[in-house]
Coordinates of C-alpha atoms and ligand atoms in Angstrom, one line a residue:
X1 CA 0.0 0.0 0.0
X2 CA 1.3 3.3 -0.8
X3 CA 1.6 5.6 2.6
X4 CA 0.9 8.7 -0.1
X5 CA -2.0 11.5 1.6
X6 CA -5.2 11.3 0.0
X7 CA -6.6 13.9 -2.1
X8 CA -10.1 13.9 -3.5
X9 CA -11.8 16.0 -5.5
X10 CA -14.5 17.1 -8.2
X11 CA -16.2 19.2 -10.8
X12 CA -19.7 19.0 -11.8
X13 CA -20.2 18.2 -15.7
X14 CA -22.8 21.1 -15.7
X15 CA -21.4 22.3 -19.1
X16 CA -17.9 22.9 -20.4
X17 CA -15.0 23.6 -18.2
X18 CA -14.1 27.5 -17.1
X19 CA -10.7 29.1 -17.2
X20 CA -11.7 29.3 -13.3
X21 CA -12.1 25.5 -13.0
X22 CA -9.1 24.7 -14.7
X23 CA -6.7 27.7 -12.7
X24 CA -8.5 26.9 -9.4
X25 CA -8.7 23.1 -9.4
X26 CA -7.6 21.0 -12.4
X27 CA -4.5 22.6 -13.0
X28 CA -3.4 21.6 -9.1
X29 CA -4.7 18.4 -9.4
X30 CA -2.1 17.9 -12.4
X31 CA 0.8 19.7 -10.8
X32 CA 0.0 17.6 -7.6
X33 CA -0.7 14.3 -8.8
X34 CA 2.9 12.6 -8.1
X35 CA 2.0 13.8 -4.8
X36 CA -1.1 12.6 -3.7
X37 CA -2.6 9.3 -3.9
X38 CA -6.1 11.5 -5.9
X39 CA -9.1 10.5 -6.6
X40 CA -10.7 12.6 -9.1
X41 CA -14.7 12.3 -10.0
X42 CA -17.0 13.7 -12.5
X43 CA -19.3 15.2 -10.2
X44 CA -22.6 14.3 -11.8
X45 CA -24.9 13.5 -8.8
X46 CA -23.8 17.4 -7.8
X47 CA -25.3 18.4 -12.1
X48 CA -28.8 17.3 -10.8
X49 CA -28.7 19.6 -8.1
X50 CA -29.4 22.5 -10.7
X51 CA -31.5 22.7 -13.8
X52 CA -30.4 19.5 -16.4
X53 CA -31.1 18.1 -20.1
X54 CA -29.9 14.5 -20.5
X55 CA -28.9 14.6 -23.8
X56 CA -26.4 17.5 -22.5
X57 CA -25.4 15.8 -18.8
X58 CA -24.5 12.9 -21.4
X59 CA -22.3 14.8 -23.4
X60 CA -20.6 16.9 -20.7
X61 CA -19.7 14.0 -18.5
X62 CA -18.1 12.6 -21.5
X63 CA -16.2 15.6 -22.1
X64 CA -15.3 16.3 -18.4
X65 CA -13.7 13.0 -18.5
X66 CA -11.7 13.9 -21.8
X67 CA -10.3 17.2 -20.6
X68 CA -9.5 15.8 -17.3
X69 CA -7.0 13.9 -19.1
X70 CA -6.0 16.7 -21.8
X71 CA -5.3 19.2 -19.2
X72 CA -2.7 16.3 -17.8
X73 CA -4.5 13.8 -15.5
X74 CA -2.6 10.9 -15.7
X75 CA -5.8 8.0 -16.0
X76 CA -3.1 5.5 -15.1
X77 CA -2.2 6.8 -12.0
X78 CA -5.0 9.5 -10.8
X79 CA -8.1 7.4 -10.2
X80 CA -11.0 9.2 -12.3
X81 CA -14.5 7.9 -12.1
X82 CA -18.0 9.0 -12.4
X83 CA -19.7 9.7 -8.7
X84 CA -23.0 8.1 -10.1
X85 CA -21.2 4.7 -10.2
X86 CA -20.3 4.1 -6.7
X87 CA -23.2 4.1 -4.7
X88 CA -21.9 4.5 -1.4
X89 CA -21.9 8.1 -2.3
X90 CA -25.5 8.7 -1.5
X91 CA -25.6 5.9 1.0
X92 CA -23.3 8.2 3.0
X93 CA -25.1 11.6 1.9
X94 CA -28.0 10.4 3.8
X95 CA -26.6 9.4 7.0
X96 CA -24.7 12.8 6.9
X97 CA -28.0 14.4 6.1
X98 CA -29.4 13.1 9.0
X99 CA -26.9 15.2 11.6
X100 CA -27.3 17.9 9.8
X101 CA -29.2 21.0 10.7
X102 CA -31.8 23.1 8.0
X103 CA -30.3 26.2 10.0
X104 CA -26.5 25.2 8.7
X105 CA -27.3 24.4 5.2
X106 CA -29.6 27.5 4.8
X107 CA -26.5 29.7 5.7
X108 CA -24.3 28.2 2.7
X109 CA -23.0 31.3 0.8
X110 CA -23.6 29.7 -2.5
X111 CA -27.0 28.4 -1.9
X112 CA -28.1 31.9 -0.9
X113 CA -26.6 33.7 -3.8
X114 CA -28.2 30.9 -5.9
X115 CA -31.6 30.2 -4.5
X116 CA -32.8 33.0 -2.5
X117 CA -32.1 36.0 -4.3
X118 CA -33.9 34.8 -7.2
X119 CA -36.9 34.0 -5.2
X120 CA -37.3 36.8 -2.7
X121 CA -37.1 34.6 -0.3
X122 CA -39.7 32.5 -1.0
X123 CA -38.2 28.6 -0.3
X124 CA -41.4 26.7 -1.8
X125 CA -40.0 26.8 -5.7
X126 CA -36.0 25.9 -4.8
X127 CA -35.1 22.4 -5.5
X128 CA -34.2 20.5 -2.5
X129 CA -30.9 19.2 -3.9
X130 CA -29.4 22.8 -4.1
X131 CA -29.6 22.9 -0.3
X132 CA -28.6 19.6 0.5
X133 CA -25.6 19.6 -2.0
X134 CA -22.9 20.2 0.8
X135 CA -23.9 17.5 2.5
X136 CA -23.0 15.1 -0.8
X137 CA -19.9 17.3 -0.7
X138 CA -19.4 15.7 2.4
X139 CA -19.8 12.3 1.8
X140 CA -17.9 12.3 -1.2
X141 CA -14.9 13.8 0.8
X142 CA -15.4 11.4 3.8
X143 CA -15.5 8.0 2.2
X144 CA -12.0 7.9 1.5
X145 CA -10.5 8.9 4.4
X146 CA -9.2 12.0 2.8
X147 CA -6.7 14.2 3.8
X148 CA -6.7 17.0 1.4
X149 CA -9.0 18.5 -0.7
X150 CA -8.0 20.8 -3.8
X151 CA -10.7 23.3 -4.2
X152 CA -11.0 26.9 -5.4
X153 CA -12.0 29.7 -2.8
X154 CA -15.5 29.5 -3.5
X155 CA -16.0 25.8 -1.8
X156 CA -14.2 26.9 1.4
X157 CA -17.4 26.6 3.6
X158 CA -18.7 23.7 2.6
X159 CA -15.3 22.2 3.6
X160 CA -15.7 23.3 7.0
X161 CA -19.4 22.2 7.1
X162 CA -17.9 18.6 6.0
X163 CA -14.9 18.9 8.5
X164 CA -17.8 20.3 11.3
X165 CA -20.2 16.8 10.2
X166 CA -16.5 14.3 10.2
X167 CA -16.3 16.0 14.0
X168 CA -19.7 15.9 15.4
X169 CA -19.9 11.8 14.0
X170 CA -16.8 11.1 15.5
X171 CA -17.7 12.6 19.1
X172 CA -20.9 11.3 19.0
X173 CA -20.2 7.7 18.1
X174 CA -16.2 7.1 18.0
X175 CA -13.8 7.9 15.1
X176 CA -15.1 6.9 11.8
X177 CA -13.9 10.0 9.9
X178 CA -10.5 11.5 8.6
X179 CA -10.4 15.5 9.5
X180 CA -9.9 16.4 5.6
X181 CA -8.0 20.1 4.9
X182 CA -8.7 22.2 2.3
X183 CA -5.9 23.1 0.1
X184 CA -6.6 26.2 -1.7
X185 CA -4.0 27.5 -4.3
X186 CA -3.1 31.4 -3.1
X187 CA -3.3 33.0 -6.4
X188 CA -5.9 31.8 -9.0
X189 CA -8.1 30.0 -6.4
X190 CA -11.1 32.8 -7.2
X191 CA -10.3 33.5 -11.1
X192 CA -13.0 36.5 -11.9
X193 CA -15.1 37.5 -14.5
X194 CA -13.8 39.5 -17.5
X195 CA -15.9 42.2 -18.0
X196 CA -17.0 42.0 -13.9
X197 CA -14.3 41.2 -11.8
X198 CA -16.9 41.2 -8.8
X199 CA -17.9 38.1 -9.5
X200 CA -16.4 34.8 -9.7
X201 CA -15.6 33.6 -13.6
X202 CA -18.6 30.8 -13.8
X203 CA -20.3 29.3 -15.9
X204 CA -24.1 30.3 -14.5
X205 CA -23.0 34.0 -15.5
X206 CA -25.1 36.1 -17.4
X207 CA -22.9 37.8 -19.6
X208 CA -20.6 35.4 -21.2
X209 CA -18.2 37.8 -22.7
X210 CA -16.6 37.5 -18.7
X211 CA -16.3 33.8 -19.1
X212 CA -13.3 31.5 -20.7
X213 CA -14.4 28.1 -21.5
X214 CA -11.1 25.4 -22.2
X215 CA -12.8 24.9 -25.4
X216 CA -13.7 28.8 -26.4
X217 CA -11.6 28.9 -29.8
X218 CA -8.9 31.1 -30.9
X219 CA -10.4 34.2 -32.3
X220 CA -13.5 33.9 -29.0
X221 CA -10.7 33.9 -26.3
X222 CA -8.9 36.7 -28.1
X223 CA -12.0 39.6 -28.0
X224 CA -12.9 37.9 -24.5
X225 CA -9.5 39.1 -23.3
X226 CA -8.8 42.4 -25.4
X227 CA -12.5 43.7 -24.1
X228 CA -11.6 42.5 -20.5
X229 CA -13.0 45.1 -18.1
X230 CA -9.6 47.6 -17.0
X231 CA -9.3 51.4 -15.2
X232 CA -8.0 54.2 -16.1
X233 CA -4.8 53.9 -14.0
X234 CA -3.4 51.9 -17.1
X235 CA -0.6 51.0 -14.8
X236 CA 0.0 47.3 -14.3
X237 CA 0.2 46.7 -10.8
X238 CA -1.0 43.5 -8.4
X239 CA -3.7 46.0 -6.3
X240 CA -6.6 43.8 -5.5
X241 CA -8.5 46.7 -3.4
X242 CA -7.9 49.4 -5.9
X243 CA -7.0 47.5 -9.6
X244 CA -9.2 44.2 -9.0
X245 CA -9.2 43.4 -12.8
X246 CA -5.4 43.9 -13.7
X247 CA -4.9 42.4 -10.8
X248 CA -7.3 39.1 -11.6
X249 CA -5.8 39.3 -15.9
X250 CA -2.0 38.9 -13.6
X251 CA -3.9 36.1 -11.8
X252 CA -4.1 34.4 -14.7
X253 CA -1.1 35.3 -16.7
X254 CA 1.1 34.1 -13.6
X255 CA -1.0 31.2 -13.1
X256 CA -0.6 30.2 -17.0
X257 CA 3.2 30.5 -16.9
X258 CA 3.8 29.4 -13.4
X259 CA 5.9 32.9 -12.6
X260 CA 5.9 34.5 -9.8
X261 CA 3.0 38.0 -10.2
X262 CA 5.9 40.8 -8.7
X263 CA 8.4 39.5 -11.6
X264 CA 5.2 40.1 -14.3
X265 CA 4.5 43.5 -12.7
X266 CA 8.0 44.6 -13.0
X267 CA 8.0 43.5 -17.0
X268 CA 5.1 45.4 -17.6
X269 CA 5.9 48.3 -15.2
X270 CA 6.2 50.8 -18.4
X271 CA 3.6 48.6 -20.7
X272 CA 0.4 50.0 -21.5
X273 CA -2.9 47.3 -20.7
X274 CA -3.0 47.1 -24.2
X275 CA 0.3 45.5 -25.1
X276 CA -0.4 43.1 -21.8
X277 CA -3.2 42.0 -22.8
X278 CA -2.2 40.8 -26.3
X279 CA 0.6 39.1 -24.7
X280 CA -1.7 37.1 -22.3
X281 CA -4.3 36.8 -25.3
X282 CA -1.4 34.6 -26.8
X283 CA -0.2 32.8 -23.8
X284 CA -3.9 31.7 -23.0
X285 CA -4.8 31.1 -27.1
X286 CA -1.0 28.8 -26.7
X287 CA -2.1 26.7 -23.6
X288 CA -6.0 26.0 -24.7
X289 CA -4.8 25.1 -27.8
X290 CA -2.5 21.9 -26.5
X291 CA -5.4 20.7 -24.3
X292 CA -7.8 21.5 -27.5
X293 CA -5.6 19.3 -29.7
X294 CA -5.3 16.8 -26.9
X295 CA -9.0 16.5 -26.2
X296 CA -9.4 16.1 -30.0
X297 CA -7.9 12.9 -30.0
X298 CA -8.6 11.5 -26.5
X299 CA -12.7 12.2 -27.1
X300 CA -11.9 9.7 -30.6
X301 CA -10.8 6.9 -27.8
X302 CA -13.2 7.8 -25.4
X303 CA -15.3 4.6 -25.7
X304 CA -12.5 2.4 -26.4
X305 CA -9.5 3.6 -24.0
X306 CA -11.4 6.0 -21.1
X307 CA -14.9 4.7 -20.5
X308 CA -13.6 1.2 -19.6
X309 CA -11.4 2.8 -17.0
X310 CA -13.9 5.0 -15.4
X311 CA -16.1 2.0 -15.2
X312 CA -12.9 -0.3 -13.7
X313 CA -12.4 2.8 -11.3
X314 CA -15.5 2.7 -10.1
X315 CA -15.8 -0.9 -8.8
X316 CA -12.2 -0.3 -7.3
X317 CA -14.0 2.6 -5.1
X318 CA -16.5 1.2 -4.6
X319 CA -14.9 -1.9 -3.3
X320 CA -12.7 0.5 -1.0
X321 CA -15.7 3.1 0.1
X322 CA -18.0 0.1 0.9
X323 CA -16.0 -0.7 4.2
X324 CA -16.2 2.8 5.2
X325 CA -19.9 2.8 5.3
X326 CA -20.3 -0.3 6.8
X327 CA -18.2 0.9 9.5
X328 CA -20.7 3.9 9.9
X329 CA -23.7 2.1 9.3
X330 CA -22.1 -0.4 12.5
X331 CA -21.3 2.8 14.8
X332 CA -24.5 4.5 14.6
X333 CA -26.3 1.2 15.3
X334 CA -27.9 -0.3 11.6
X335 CA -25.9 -2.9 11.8
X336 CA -24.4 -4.9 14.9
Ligands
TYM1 P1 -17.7 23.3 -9.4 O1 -18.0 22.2 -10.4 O2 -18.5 24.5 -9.3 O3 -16.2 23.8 -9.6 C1 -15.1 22.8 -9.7 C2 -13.9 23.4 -9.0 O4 -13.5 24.6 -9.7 C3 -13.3 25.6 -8.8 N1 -13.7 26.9 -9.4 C4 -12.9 28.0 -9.5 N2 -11.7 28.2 -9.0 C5 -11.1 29.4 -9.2 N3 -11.8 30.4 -9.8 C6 -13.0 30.2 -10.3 N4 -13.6 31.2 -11.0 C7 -13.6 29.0 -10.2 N5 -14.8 28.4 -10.5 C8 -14.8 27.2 -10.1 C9 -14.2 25.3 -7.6 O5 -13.9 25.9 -6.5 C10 -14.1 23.8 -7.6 O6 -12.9 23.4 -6.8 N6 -19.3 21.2 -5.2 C11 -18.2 21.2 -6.1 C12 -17.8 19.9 -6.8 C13 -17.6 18.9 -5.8 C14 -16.5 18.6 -4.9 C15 -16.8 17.5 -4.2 C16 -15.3 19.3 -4.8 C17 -18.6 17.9 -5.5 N7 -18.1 17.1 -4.5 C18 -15.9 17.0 -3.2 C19 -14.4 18.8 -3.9 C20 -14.7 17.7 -3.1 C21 -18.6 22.2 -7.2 O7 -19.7 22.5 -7.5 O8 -17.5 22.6 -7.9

């Protein structure tokens, strides 16, 4: 057995991958893979949670998988599967569910910003599974005995609500959880949008000018960055209180090229946003075009080389996860 920490982690197959997703978790998953024993899942019990079409959940899990390995996931070492096939998942979910108050859920940043605001407040009308979706989190983060989680900034409190649920079960009926960290990258883990760097680049925005998708081509991702939202300082500096949009374009550009954001500043200290932002046009255009070309010919093999290994990743979890709830299910009393 290896004695390698365990990471776990997913994104949902809602629709194609973000700049954001791929800066504030798959890129650490790849630059972190030799490190951690991962387990990386297509989160598609989490798609459910908002509005769906099959035809498109279909399509996007199959393309999650693909990119997955484009953007560098080894499949022979990281262990990618779908969450639907391991059933332990919801098994889990429901015990978790069950120590878990309406009062904690309803506080959930994201569900708020989702659900209520839309609805002046009126519950009746908001799907169920958008409130309980932490609480899936939860179980797919404590079935493997997980010690770090790679997220971006804007999952942060539902990994203390999992880390709260992993304590209160283990107090109330003996240690049957791993205390999972987060690990949040320092720069890039809240990528924003382009034209309003108030919110976070996603793909539920409005106005998708703002919004980079991994498979947005050439001539797209240019005007998407040359009509990027700047000031009028015109002065390249890392400022997040008083520049938040340079500051989220260096973000990126020192996320992309793995260089440190005061050595970019000082580059550009006499560069007008102009010139900068052709230069990371091209570095951006450069990198989405290697995972473009790689996805090309991974989606061709999908059925015969990566759907076979989802499937054989699955049983292996579920195999492994299986123990984990019958050692809950024994604790809590619904088994002897
Ligand atoms: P999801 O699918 O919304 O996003 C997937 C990952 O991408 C990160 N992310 C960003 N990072 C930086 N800047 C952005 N603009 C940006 N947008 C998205 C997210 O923080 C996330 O890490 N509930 C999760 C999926 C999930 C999960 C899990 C994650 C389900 N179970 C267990 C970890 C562990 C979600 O909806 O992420």
């Amino acid at each position: 057995m290896s004695n390698k920490k365990i990471m776990v982690s997913g994104i949902q197959p809602s629709n194609n991958l973000t700049l954001g997703n791929y800066l504030g978790a798959l890129k650490p998953f790849v630059d972190l893979q030799k490190k951690y024993k991962m387990f990386v899942f297509i989160a598609d019990l989490h798609a459910i949670t908002n509005e769906f079409n099959r035809a498109m959940l279909l399509k996007n899990k199959k393309n999650i998988a693909c990119l997955y390995c484009a953007c560098g996931l080894d499949i022979k070492k990281t262990i990618i599967f779908n969450q639907s096939d391991v059933c332990s998942h919801n098994d889990l979910s429901h015990v978790l569910l069950c120590h878990t108050t309406l009062g904690e859920l309803k506080r959930m940043t994201q569900f708020k910003t989702k659900a209520l605001t839309k609805n002046d407040n009126n519950t009746s009308f908001i799907r169920t599974g958008l409130l309980t979706y932490p609480i899936l989190m939860a179980a797919d983060i404590l079935l493997y005995d997980t010690d770090v989680v790679i997220v971006g900034a804007d999952q942060k409190q539902h990994l203390e609500l999992t880390r709260n649920l992993a304590i209160r079960m283990n107090n109330k009926y003996g240690k049957m959880f791993n205390i999972p960290q987060p690990f949040i990258l320092k720069n890039a883990s809240r990528i924003m949008d382009l034209v309003d760097a108030k919110i976070k680049m996603s793909k539920s925005n409005k106005n998708q000018n703002g919004v980079i998708y991994l498979l947005d081509d050439k001539q797209t991702i240019i005007k998407k960055i040359m009509t990027a939202k700047t000031d009028s300082f015109n002065k390249i500096r890392y400022d997040k209180k008083n520049q938040l949009e340079i500051s989220n374009l260096l973000e990126i550009y020192a996320s992309l090229t793995d260089k440190n954001i005061n050595d970019i500043v000082k580059k550009y200290r006499n560069k007008n946003y102009k010139l900068f932002k052709e230069d990371l046009a091209n570095i951006v255009v450069e990198k989405l075009d290697i995972i473009q070309k790689k996805f090309k010919k991974i989606s061709k093999d999908f059925d015969k080389k990566i759907e076979p290994i989802l499937k054989k990743n699955a049983e292996y979890c579920t195999a492994i996860v299986k123990r984990k709830t019958k050692l809950v299910y024994k604790k809590i009393g619904l088994t002897k």
